[in-house]
Coordinates of C-alpha atoms and ligand atoms in Angstrom, one line a residue:
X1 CA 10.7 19.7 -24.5
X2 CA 9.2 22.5 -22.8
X3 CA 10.0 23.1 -19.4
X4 CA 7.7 24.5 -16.2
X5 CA 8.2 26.9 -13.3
X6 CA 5.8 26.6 -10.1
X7 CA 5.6 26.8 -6.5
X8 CA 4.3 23.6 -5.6
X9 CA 2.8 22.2 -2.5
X10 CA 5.2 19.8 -0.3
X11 CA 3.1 16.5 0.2
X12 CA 5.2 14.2 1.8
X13 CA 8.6 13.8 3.6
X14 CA 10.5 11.1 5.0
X15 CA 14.1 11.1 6.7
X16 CA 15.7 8.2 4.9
X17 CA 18.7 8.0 6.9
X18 CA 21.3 10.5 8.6
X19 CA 21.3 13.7 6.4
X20 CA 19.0 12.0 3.6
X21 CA 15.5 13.4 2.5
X22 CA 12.6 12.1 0.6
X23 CA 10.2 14.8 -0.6
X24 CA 7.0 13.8 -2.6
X25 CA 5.5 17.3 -4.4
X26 CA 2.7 17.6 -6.3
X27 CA 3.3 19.2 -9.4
X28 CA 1.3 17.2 -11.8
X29 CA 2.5 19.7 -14.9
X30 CA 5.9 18.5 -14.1
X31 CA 5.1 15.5 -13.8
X32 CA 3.1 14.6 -16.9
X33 CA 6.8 15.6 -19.1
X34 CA 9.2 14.0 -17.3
X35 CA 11.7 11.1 -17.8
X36 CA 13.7 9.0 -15.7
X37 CA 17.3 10.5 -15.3
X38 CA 16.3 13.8 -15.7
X39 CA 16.4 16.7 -12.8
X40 CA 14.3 19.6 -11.0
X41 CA 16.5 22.9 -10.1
X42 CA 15.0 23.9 -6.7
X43 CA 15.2 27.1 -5.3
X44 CA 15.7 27.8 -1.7
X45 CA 14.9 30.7 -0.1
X46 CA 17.8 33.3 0.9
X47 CA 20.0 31.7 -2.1
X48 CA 19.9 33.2 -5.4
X49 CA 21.0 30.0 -7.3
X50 CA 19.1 26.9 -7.7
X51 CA 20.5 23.5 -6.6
X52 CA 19.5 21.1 -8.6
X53 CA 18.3 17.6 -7.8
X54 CA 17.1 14.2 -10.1
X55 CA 13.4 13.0 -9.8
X56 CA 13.6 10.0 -8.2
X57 CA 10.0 9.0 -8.9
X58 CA 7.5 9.9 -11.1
X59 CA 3.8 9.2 -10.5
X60 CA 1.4 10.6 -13.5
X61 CA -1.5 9.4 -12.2
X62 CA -1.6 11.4 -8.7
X63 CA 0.7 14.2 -10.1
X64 CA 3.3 13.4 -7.8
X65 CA 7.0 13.8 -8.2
X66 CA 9.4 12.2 -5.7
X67 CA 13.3 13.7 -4.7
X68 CA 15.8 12.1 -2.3
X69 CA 18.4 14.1 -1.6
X70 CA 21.5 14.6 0.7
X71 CA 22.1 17.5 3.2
X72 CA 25.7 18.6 1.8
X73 CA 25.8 22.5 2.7
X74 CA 23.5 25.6 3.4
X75 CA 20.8 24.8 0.4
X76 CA 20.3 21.7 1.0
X77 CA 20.3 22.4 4.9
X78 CA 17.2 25.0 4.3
X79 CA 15.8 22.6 1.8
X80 CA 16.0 20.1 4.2
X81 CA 13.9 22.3 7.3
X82 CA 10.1 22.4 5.0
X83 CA 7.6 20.8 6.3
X84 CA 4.4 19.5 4.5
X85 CA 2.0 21.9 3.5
X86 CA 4.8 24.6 2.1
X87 CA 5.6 25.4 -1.2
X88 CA 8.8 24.4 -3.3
X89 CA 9.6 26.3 -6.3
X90 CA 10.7 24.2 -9.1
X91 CA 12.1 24.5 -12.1
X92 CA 11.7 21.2 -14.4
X93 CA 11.6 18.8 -15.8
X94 CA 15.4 19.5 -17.1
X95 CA 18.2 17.6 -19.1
X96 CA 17.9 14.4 -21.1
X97 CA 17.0 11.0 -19.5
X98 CA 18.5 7.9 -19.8
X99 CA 17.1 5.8 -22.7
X100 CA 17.1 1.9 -22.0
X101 CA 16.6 -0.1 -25.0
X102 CA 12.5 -1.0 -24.8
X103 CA 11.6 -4.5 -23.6
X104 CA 15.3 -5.9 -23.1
X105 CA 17.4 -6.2 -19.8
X106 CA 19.1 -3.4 -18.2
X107 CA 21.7 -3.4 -15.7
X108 CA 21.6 -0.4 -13.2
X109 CA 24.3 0.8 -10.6
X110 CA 23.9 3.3 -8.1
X111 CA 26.3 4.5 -5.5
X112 CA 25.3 6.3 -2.7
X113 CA 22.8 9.2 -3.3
X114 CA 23.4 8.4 -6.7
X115 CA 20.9 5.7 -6.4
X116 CA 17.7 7.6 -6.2
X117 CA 17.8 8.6 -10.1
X118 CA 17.7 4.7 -10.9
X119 CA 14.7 4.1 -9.1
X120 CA 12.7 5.3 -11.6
X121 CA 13.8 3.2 -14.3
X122 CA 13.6 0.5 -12.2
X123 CA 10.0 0.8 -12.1
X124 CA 9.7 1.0 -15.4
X125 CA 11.5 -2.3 -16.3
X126 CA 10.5 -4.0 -13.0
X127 CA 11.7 -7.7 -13.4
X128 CA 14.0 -7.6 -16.4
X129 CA 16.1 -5.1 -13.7
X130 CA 18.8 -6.0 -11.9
X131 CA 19.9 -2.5 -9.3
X132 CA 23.3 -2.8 -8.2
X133 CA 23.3 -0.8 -5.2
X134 CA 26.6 0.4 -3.4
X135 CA 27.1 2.6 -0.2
X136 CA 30.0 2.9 2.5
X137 CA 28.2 0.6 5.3
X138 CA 24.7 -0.6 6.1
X139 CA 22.8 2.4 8.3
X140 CA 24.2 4.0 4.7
X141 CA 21.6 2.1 2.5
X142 CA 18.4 3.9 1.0
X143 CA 15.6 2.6 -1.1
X144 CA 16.3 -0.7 -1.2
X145 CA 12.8 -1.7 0.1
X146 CA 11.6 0.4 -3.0
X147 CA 13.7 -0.9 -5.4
X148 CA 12.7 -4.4 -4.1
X149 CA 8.9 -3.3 -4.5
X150 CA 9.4 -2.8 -8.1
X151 CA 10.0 -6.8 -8.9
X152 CA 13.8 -6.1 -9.6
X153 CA 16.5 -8.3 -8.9
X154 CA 18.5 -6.1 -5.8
X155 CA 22.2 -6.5 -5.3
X156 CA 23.8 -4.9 -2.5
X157 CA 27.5 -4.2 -1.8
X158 CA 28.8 -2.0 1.1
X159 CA 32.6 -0.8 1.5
X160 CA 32.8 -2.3 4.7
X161 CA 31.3 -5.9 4.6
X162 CA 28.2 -4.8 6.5
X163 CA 25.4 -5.7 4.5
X164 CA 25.4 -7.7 0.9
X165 CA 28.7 -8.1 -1.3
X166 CA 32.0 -6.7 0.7
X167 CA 33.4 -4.5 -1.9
X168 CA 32.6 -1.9 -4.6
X169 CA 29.3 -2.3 -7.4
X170 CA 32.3 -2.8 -10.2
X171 CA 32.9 -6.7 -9.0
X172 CA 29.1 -7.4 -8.6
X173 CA 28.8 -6.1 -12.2
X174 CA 31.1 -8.3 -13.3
X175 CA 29.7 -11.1 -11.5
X176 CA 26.3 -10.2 -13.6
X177 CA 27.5 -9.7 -16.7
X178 CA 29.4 -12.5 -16.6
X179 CA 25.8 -14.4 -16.3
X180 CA 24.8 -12.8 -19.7
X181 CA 24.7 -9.9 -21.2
X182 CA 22.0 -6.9 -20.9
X183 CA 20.6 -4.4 -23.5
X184 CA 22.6 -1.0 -21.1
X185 CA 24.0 -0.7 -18.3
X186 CA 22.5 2.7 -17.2
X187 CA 24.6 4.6 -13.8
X188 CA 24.8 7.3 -11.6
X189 CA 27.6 8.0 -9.1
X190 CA 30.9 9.3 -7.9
X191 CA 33.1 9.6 -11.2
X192 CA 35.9 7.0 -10.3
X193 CA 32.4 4.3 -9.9
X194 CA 31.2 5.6 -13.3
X195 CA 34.9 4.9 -15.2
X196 CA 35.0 1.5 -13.4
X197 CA 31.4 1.0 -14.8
X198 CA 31.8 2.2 -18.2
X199 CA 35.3 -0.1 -18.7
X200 CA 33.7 -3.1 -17.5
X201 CA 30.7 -2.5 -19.5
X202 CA 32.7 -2.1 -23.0
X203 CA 35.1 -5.1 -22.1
X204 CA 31.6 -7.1 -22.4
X205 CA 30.2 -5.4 -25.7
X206 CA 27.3 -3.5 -23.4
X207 CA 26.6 0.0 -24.1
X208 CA 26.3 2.4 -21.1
X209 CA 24.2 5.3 -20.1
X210 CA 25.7 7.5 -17.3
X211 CA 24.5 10.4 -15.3
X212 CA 27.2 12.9 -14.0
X213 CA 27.5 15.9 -11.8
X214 CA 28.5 19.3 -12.1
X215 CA 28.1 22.6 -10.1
X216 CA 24.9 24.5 -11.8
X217 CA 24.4 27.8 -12.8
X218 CA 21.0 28.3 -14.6
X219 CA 20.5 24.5 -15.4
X220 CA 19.0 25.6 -19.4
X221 CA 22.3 26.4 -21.0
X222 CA 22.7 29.6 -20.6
X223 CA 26.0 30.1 -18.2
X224 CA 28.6 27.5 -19.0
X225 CA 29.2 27.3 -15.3
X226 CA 28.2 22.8 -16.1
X227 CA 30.6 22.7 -18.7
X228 CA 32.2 19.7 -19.0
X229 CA 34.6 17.5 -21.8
X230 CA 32.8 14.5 -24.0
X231 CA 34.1 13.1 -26.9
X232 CA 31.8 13.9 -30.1
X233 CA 32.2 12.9 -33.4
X234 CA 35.8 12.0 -32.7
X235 CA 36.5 15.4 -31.1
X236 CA 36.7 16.1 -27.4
X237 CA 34.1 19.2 -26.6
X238 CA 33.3 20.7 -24.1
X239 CA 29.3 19.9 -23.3
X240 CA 26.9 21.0 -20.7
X241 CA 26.0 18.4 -18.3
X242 CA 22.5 20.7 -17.8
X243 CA 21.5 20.4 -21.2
X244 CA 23.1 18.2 -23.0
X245 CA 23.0 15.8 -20.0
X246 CA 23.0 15.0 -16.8
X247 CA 22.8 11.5 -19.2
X248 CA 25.8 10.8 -21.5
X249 CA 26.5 7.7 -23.3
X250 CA 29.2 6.1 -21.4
X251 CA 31.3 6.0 -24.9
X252 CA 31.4 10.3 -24.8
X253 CA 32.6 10.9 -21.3
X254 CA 36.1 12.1 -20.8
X255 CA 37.4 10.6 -17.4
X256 CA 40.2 12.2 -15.5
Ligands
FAD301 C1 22.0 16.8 -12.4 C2 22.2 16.8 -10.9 C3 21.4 16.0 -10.1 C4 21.6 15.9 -8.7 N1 20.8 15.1 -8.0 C5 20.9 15.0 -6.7 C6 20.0 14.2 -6.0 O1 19.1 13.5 -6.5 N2 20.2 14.1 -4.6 C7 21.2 14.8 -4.0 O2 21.3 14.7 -2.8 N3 22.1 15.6 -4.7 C8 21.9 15.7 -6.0 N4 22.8 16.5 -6.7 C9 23.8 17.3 -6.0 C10 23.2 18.5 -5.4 O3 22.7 19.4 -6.4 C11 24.2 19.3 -4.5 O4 24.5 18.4 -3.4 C12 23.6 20.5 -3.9 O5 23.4 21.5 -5.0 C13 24.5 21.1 -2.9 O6 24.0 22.4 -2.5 P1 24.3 23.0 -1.0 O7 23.9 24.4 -1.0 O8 23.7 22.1 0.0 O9 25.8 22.8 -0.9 P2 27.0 23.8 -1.3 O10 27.3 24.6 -0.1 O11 26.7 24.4 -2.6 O12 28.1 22.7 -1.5 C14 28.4 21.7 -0.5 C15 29.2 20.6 -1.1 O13 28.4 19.9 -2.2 C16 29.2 19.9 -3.3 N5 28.4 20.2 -4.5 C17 27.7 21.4 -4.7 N6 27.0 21.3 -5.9 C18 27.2 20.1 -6.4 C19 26.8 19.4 -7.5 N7 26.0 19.9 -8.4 N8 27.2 18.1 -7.7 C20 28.1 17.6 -6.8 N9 28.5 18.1 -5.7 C21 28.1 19.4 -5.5 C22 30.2 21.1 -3.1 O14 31.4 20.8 -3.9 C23 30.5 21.0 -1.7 O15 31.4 20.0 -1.3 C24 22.6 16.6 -8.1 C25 23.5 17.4 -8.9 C26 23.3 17.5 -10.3 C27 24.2 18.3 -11.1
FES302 S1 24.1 25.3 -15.5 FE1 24.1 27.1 -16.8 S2 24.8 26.2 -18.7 FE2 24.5 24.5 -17.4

């Protein structure tokens, strides 16, 4: 598929938490192609590359297109100073989505501000959903009121004890697949959640879906700076998460 590049208008933002945006743009061209899982790559003024971040929400009638994201350095610190009415140029919709089995169960887990790519999905699959959301401690948690708004069924865990399950999203997904199992489990997080994830997942027959990270260049294929190793056709290769990804079947991902 085709993708767009526009300045679009800045509708909405919301300061989630410490150092955690939610920007809502209108950018109905965008909009009307993308997927769940897949990403915008934003530019900021003063930076010559792009930094990219997943749509988090996707709203076809109004044209909107929503993006939380996490203040980590100096783009995301400039991103992070707009203020409704200015522009954002985007670059989207890019990558492959994630690709839940139509009208069965899905399982998804999120860890910190890897949660806002799920949300989507969640929508879409409202009550046969169960979101497995992790973060380090409870003034840590974002969009759980949303997730909660789409009908799913919301299970929290913190590091700390602080709010829902004391411990990491791996033992509440075994606790709910041992209750039966679900058409994918679909995830996006730190890479030591994602290998926990994908192992569990396979011990119970259930295919996965996972969204990784990787430092981007151009975000369309064209630099290699994304590269990273999968397993294809028996052979390990080296992919790029912008292109070929951010969405990988559990199965193809090399951990370290
Ligand atoms: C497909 C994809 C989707 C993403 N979606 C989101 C999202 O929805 N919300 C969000 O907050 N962030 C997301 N990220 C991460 C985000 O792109 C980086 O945090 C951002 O580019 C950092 O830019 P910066 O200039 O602020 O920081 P920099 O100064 O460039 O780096 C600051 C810190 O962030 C780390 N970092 C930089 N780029 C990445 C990256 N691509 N992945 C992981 N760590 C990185 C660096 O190692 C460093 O520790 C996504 C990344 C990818 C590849
Ligand atoms: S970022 Fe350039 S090839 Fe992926």
């Amino acid at each position: 598929m085709a993708y767009l590049q526009g300045c679009y208008p800045l509708v909405g933002k919301e300061q989630l938490t410490a150092g955690i945006y939610s920007y809502t743009v209108s950018c109905p061209e965008i909009v009307s192609q993308a997927v769940p899982g897949q990403f915008v790559h934003v530019r900021v003024d003063g930076f010559s590359l792009r930094r990219p971040i997943s749509i988090c929400g996707i709203d076809t009638e109004n044209g909107l297109l929503r993006m939380v994201f996490e203040v980590r350095g100096k783009g995301t610190e400039a991103l992070a100073q707009l203020v409704p009415g200015q522009k954002i140029d985007l670059l989207g919709p890019l990558g492959n989505g994630f690709t839940p089995p139509a009208g069965q169960q899905v399982v998804l887990v999120g860890g910190g501000i890897g949660v806002p790519p799920l949300l989507e999905l969640a929508a879409r699959a409202g009550d046969r959903a169960t979101a497995i959301l992790g973060f380090r401690t409870a003034s840590a948690v974002i969009l759980a009121e949303d997730f909660r708004a789409h009908s799913c069924d919301l299970r929290l865990a913190t590091d700390d004890g602080s709010e829902g399950y004391h411990g990491f999203v791996t033992g509440l997904l075994e606790e709910r697949l041992a209750e039966g199992a679900p058409g994918m489990v679909c995830a996006c997080g730190p890479m030591a959640m994602l290998k926990g994830v994908v192992e569990i997942a396979e011990a119970h027959g259930v295919p996965t879906q996972v969204s990784l990270e990787e430092r981007m260049g151009c975000g369309v294929g064209a630099c290699l700076v994304c590269a990273c190793k999968t397993v294809r056709d028996g052979r390990e290769v080296f992919t790029h998460v912008c292109k070929d990804g951010p969405v990988f079947d559990g199965k193809e991902v090399v951990f370290a």
